[in-house]
Coordinates of C-alpha atoms and ligand atoms in Angstrom, one line a residue:
M1 CA 28.4 -2.5 -8.9
E2 CA 32.0 -1.4 -9.0
Q3 CA 31.3 1.5 -7.0
F4 CA 29.2 -0.5 -4.6
H5 CA 32.3 -3.0 -4.4
I6 CA 34.9 -0.2 -3.4
W7 CA 32.4 0.9 -0.4
F8 CA 31.5 -2.5 0.6
S9 CA 35.1 -3.7 0.9
Q10 CA 36.0 -0.6 2.9
V11 CA 32.9 -0.8 5.2
H12 CA 33.6 -4.5 5.7
G13 CA 37.0 -3.7 6.5
S14 CA 36.0 -1.2 9.2
G15 CA 35.0 -4.0 11.5
L16 CA 31.1 -2.5 11.2
A17 CA 28.5 -5.3 12.7
E18 CA 26.6 -6.8 10.1
P19 CA 27.8 -4.8 7.3
N20 CA 25.8 -7.1 4.8
A21 CA 22.8 -6.4 6.5
M22 CA 20.1 -4.4 4.2
I23 CA 16.6 -3.2 4.5
L24 CA 14.8 -4.8 1.7
S25 CA 11.3 -3.1 0.7
T26 CA 8.5 -4.8 -1.3
V27 CA 5.4 -3.8 -2.3
E28 CA 2.4 -5.6 -0.9
P29 CA -0.4 -6.9 -3.6
S30 CA -2.3 -4.1 -1.9
G31 CA 0.0 -1.4 -3.4
A32 CA 1.5 -0.7 0.6
P33 CA 5.2 -0.7 0.9
R34 CA 6.8 -3.2 3.6
G35 CA 10.5 -3.1 4.6
R36 CA 12.4 -5.9 6.6
T37 CA 16.3 -6.5 7.1
V38 CA 18.0 -9.6 5.5
L39 CA 21.5 -10.4 5.0
M40 CA 23.3 -9.9 1.5
K41 CA 25.1 -13.1 0.7
G42 CA 27.1 -12.3 -2.0
Y43 CA 27.3 -9.8 -5.1
D44 CA 28.8 -9.6 -8.4
S45 CA 28.6 -7.3 -11.5
S46 CA 25.1 -8.7 -12.1
G47 CA 23.8 -7.7 -8.8
L48 CA 23.4 -9.0 -5.3
R49 CA 22.0 -12.2 -3.5
F50 CA 19.7 -12.9 -0.4
F51 CA 17.7 -16.0 0.9
T52 CA 14.8 -16.5 2.2
N53 CA 11.4 -18.6 2.5
Y54 CA 9.9 -18.3 -1.0
R55 CA 6.4 -18.6 0.8
S56 CA 7.2 -15.9 3.4
R57 CA 5.3 -12.4 3.0
K58 CA 8.0 -10.9 1.1
G59 CA 8.1 -14.1 -1.1
R60 CA 4.4 -13.7 -1.7
A61 CA 4.7 -10.0 -2.6
L62 CA 7.9 -10.7 -5.0
D63 CA 5.7 -13.4 -6.8
V64 CA 3.2 -10.4 -7.9
E65 CA 5.6 -7.4 -8.0
P66 CA 9.2 -8.7 -8.4
R67 CA 10.9 -5.5 -7.8
V68 CA 12.5 -4.1 -4.7
S69 CA 14.6 -1.3 -2.9
V70 CA 17.4 -1.7 -1.0
V71 CA 19.2 0.1 1.6
F72 CA 22.3 -0.4 3.2
P73 CA 22.3 1.7 6.4
W74 CA 26.1 2.2 7.2
H75 CA 25.4 4.9 9.7
Q76 CA 28.9 4.5 11.4
M77 CA 30.5 5.2 8.5
A78 CA 28.3 8.0 7.6
R79 CA 27.2 6.3 4.4
Q80 CA 24.2 4.9 2.7
V81 CA 23.8 3.0 -0.5
M82 CA 20.4 2.5 -2.0
I83 CA 19.7 0.0 -4.9
M84 CA 16.6 -0.5 -6.8
G85 CA 16.0 -3.3 -9.2
G86 CA 14.0 -6.3 -10.5
V87 CA 14.7 -9.7 -8.9
E88 CA 14.7 -13.2 -10.1
R89 CA 14.8 -16.7 -8.2
L90 CA 18.4 -18.0 -8.0
D91 CA 18.2 -21.6 -9.7
D92 CA 18.4 -25.1 -7.2
E93 CA 22.1 -25.6 -7.8
E94 CA 22.7 -22.0 -6.7
N95 CA 20.1 -22.4 -3.5
D96 CA 21.6 -25.9 -2.9
R97 CA 25.1 -24.7 -2.6
Y98 CA 24.2 -22.1 -0.5
F99 CA 21.9 -24.1 1.8
R100 CA 24.6 -26.7 2.3
S101 CA 26.8 -24.0 3.4
R102 CA 24.6 -23.0 6.3
P103 CA 25.0 -24.4 9.9
R104 CA 22.8 -27.3 10.6
G105 CA 20.6 -25.6 13.0
S106 CA 19.9 -22.8 10.4
Q107 CA 18.9 -25.8 8.0
I108 CA 16.4 -27.5 10.5
G109 CA 15.2 -23.9 11.3
A110 CA 14.3 -23.3 7.6
W111 CA 12.1 -26.5 8.0
V112 CA 10.6 -25.5 11.3
S113 CA 9.7 -22.1 9.9
E114 CA 8.1 -23.7 6.8
Q115 CA 5.1 -21.3 7.1
Q116 CA 7.5 -18.1 7.7
S117 CA 5.5 -15.0 8.3
S118 CA 2.7 -16.8 9.5
P119 CA 1.1 -16.7 13.1
V120 CA 2.0 -19.5 15.5
R121 CA 0.6 -21.0 18.7
G122 CA 3.7 -20.2 20.8
R123 CA 7.2 -20.6 21.0
A124 CA 6.7 -24.1 22.4
E125 CA 5.2 -25.3 19.3
L126 CA 8.4 -24.1 17.3
D127 CA 10.9 -25.7 19.8
E128 CA 8.8 -28.9 19.5
R129 CA 9.2 -29.1 15.8
Y130 CA 12.7 -28.2 16.1
E131 CA 13.5 -31.2 18.6
R132 CA 11.4 -33.5 16.2
L133 CA 13.3 -32.6 13.0
S134 CA 16.8 -32.8 14.7
R135 CA 15.8 -36.3 15.5
A136 CA 14.4 -37.0 12.3
W137 CA 18.0 -36.3 10.7
P138 CA 20.8 -37.5 12.6
E139 CA 24.0 -35.9 12.7
D140 CA 25.4 -37.9 10.1
V141 CA 22.6 -37.3 7.5
E142 CA 22.7 -34.1 5.5
V143 CA 19.5 -32.0 6.1
P144 CA 18.0 -31.5 2.6
R145 CA 17.1 -28.0 1.4
P146 CA 13.2 -27.2 1.4
A147 CA 11.7 -26.5 -1.8
Y148 CA 10.3 -23.4 -0.7
W149 CA 13.6 -22.0 0.7
G150 CA 16.0 -20.2 -1.6
G151 CA 17.5 -17.1 -2.9
Y152 CA 16.9 -14.1 -5.2
R153 CA 19.2 -12.3 -7.3
V154 CA 18.6 -8.1 -7.4
H155 CA 19.2 -6.5 -10.7
P156 CA 19.9 -2.9 -10.0
V157 CA 18.5 -0.5 -12.5
E158 CA 19.4 2.6 -10.1
M159 CA 21.8 3.0 -7.3
E160 CA 22.7 5.8 -5.0
F161 CA 25.8 6.6 -3.0
W162 CA 25.2 8.9 -0.2
R163 CA 28.0 10.0 2.2
G164 CA 27.4 12.3 5.1
S165 CA 29.1 15.8 5.5
P166 CA 28.7 18.5 8.0
D167 CA 26.1 21.2 7.8
R168 CA 24.1 18.6 5.9
M169 CA 26.2 19.2 3.0
H170 CA 26.0 15.4 1.8
D171 CA 27.4 14.0 -1.3
R172 CA 24.8 12.0 -3.3
F173 CA 25.5 10.4 -6.5
R174 CA 22.8 8.4 -8.6
Y175 CA 23.6 5.7 -11.0
V176 CA 20.9 4.8 -13.4
L177 CA 21.1 2.0 -16.0
V178 CA 20.3 3.5 -19.4
G179 CA 20.7 0.7 -21.7
G180 CA 21.8 -2.9 -21.4
E181 CA 22.2 -5.5 -18.6
P182 CA 23.7 -4.1 -15.1
A183 CA 26.8 -6.1 -15.8
D184 CA 28.0 -4.6 -19.1
G185 CA 25.4 -1.6 -19.5
T186 CA 25.4 2.0 -19.5
W187 CA 25.3 3.9 -16.2
E188 CA 24.5 7.6 -16.1
V189 CA 25.8 9.3 -13.1
E190 CA 24.5 12.6 -11.6
R191 CA 25.2 14.2 -8.4
L192 CA 22.0 15.1 -6.4
S193 CA 21.5 17.9 -4.1
P194 CA 21.8 16.7 -0.6
Ligands
FMN201 C1 19.9 -8.5 10.7 C2 19.1 -9.3 10.2 C3 19.1 -10.4 9.2 C4 18.1 -11.1 8.8 N1 18.6 -11.6 7.7 C5 17.3 -12.4 7.2 C6 17.5 -13.3 5.6 O1 18.8 -12.8 5.3 N2 16.2 -14.0 5.2 C7 15.5 -13.8 5.9 O2 14.3 -14.6 5.3 N3 15.2 -13.2 7.1 C8 15.8 -12.6 7.7 N4 16.0 -11.5 9.1 C9 14.5 -11.8 9.3 C10 13.3 -10.8 8.5 O3 13.9 -9.2 9.0 C11 12.1 -11.1 8.8 O4 11.5 -10.8 10.0 C12 11.5 -12.2 7.8 O5 12.3 -12.6 6.6 C13 10.2 -12.2 7.6 O6 9.7 -11.1 6.5 P1 8.5 -11.0 6.0 O7 7.5 -11.6 6.9 O8 8.3 -9.7 5.5 O9 8.7 -11.9 4.9 C14 16.6 -11.1 9.3 C15 16.6 -9.8 10.4 C16 17.7 -9.4 11.0 C17 17.3 -8.4 12.2
PLP202 C1 14.8 -16.3 9.0 C2 16.3 -16.2 8.3 N1 16.5 -16.7 7.1 C3 17.7 -16.7 6.7 C4 18.8 -15.6 7.2 C5 20.2 -15.6 6.3 O1 21.2 -15.7 7.1 P1 22.1 -17.2 7.2 O2 22.1 -17.9 6.1 O3 23.3 -16.7 7.5 O4 21.1 -17.7 8.3 C6 18.7 -15.2 8.5 C7 19.8 -14.3 9.0 O5 19.5 -13.6 10.1 C8 17.2 -15.3 8.8 O6 16.9 -14.8 10.2

């Protein structure tokens, strides 16, 4: 994660829009892959965090197969980072802390989208729910975190750092965890052919 920190700091400092947007791929119970964008909400030596609805399609997929692939597509910087690893749910304390930091509208949105990824009759149904819930929690009352809403920590076991070069002569470095935990384990580094 030290190398990730160096790159993320550079990308973050470059003014690139949504540098923390990452494509998160999960494995469906059928075995099919499925990707979507989520926002990384912090990282440390043990991995990175993102938040979602545990009942969503990805949440249900992770209940069955708690492994993911993550891609940071930093095109404007001619860089890409891929991270593969297992996930675990964050604890209530970490979930509450993050949920409290969100804008009130997004907190209410999490209640509106209780059934994230399920079909709805129309936009009106969602807007009505939003209005009703906004009235239910007056401004001075804290919106509670729904039990089904929280985060995951991705524990990398493999990471690849890709840097684009002319003539498709790109630099690729693969880090593989060969023993121990991501934070203090041993990582083997190899250069890959572009
Ligand atoms: C830039 C961007 C950031 C997003 N961030 C999140 C996020 O952090 N958490 C989340 O649940 N959905 C996020 N979404 C929506 C997801 O891409 C996706 O539509 C949603 O999580 C449902 O996915 P699922 O049906 O595969 O579970 C984001 C979408 C975009 C385009
Ligand atoms: C449905 C949903 N949940 C969660 C997030 C995470 O970001 P935030 O906590 O900043 O809303 C996003 C970001 O786009 C989102 O679309």
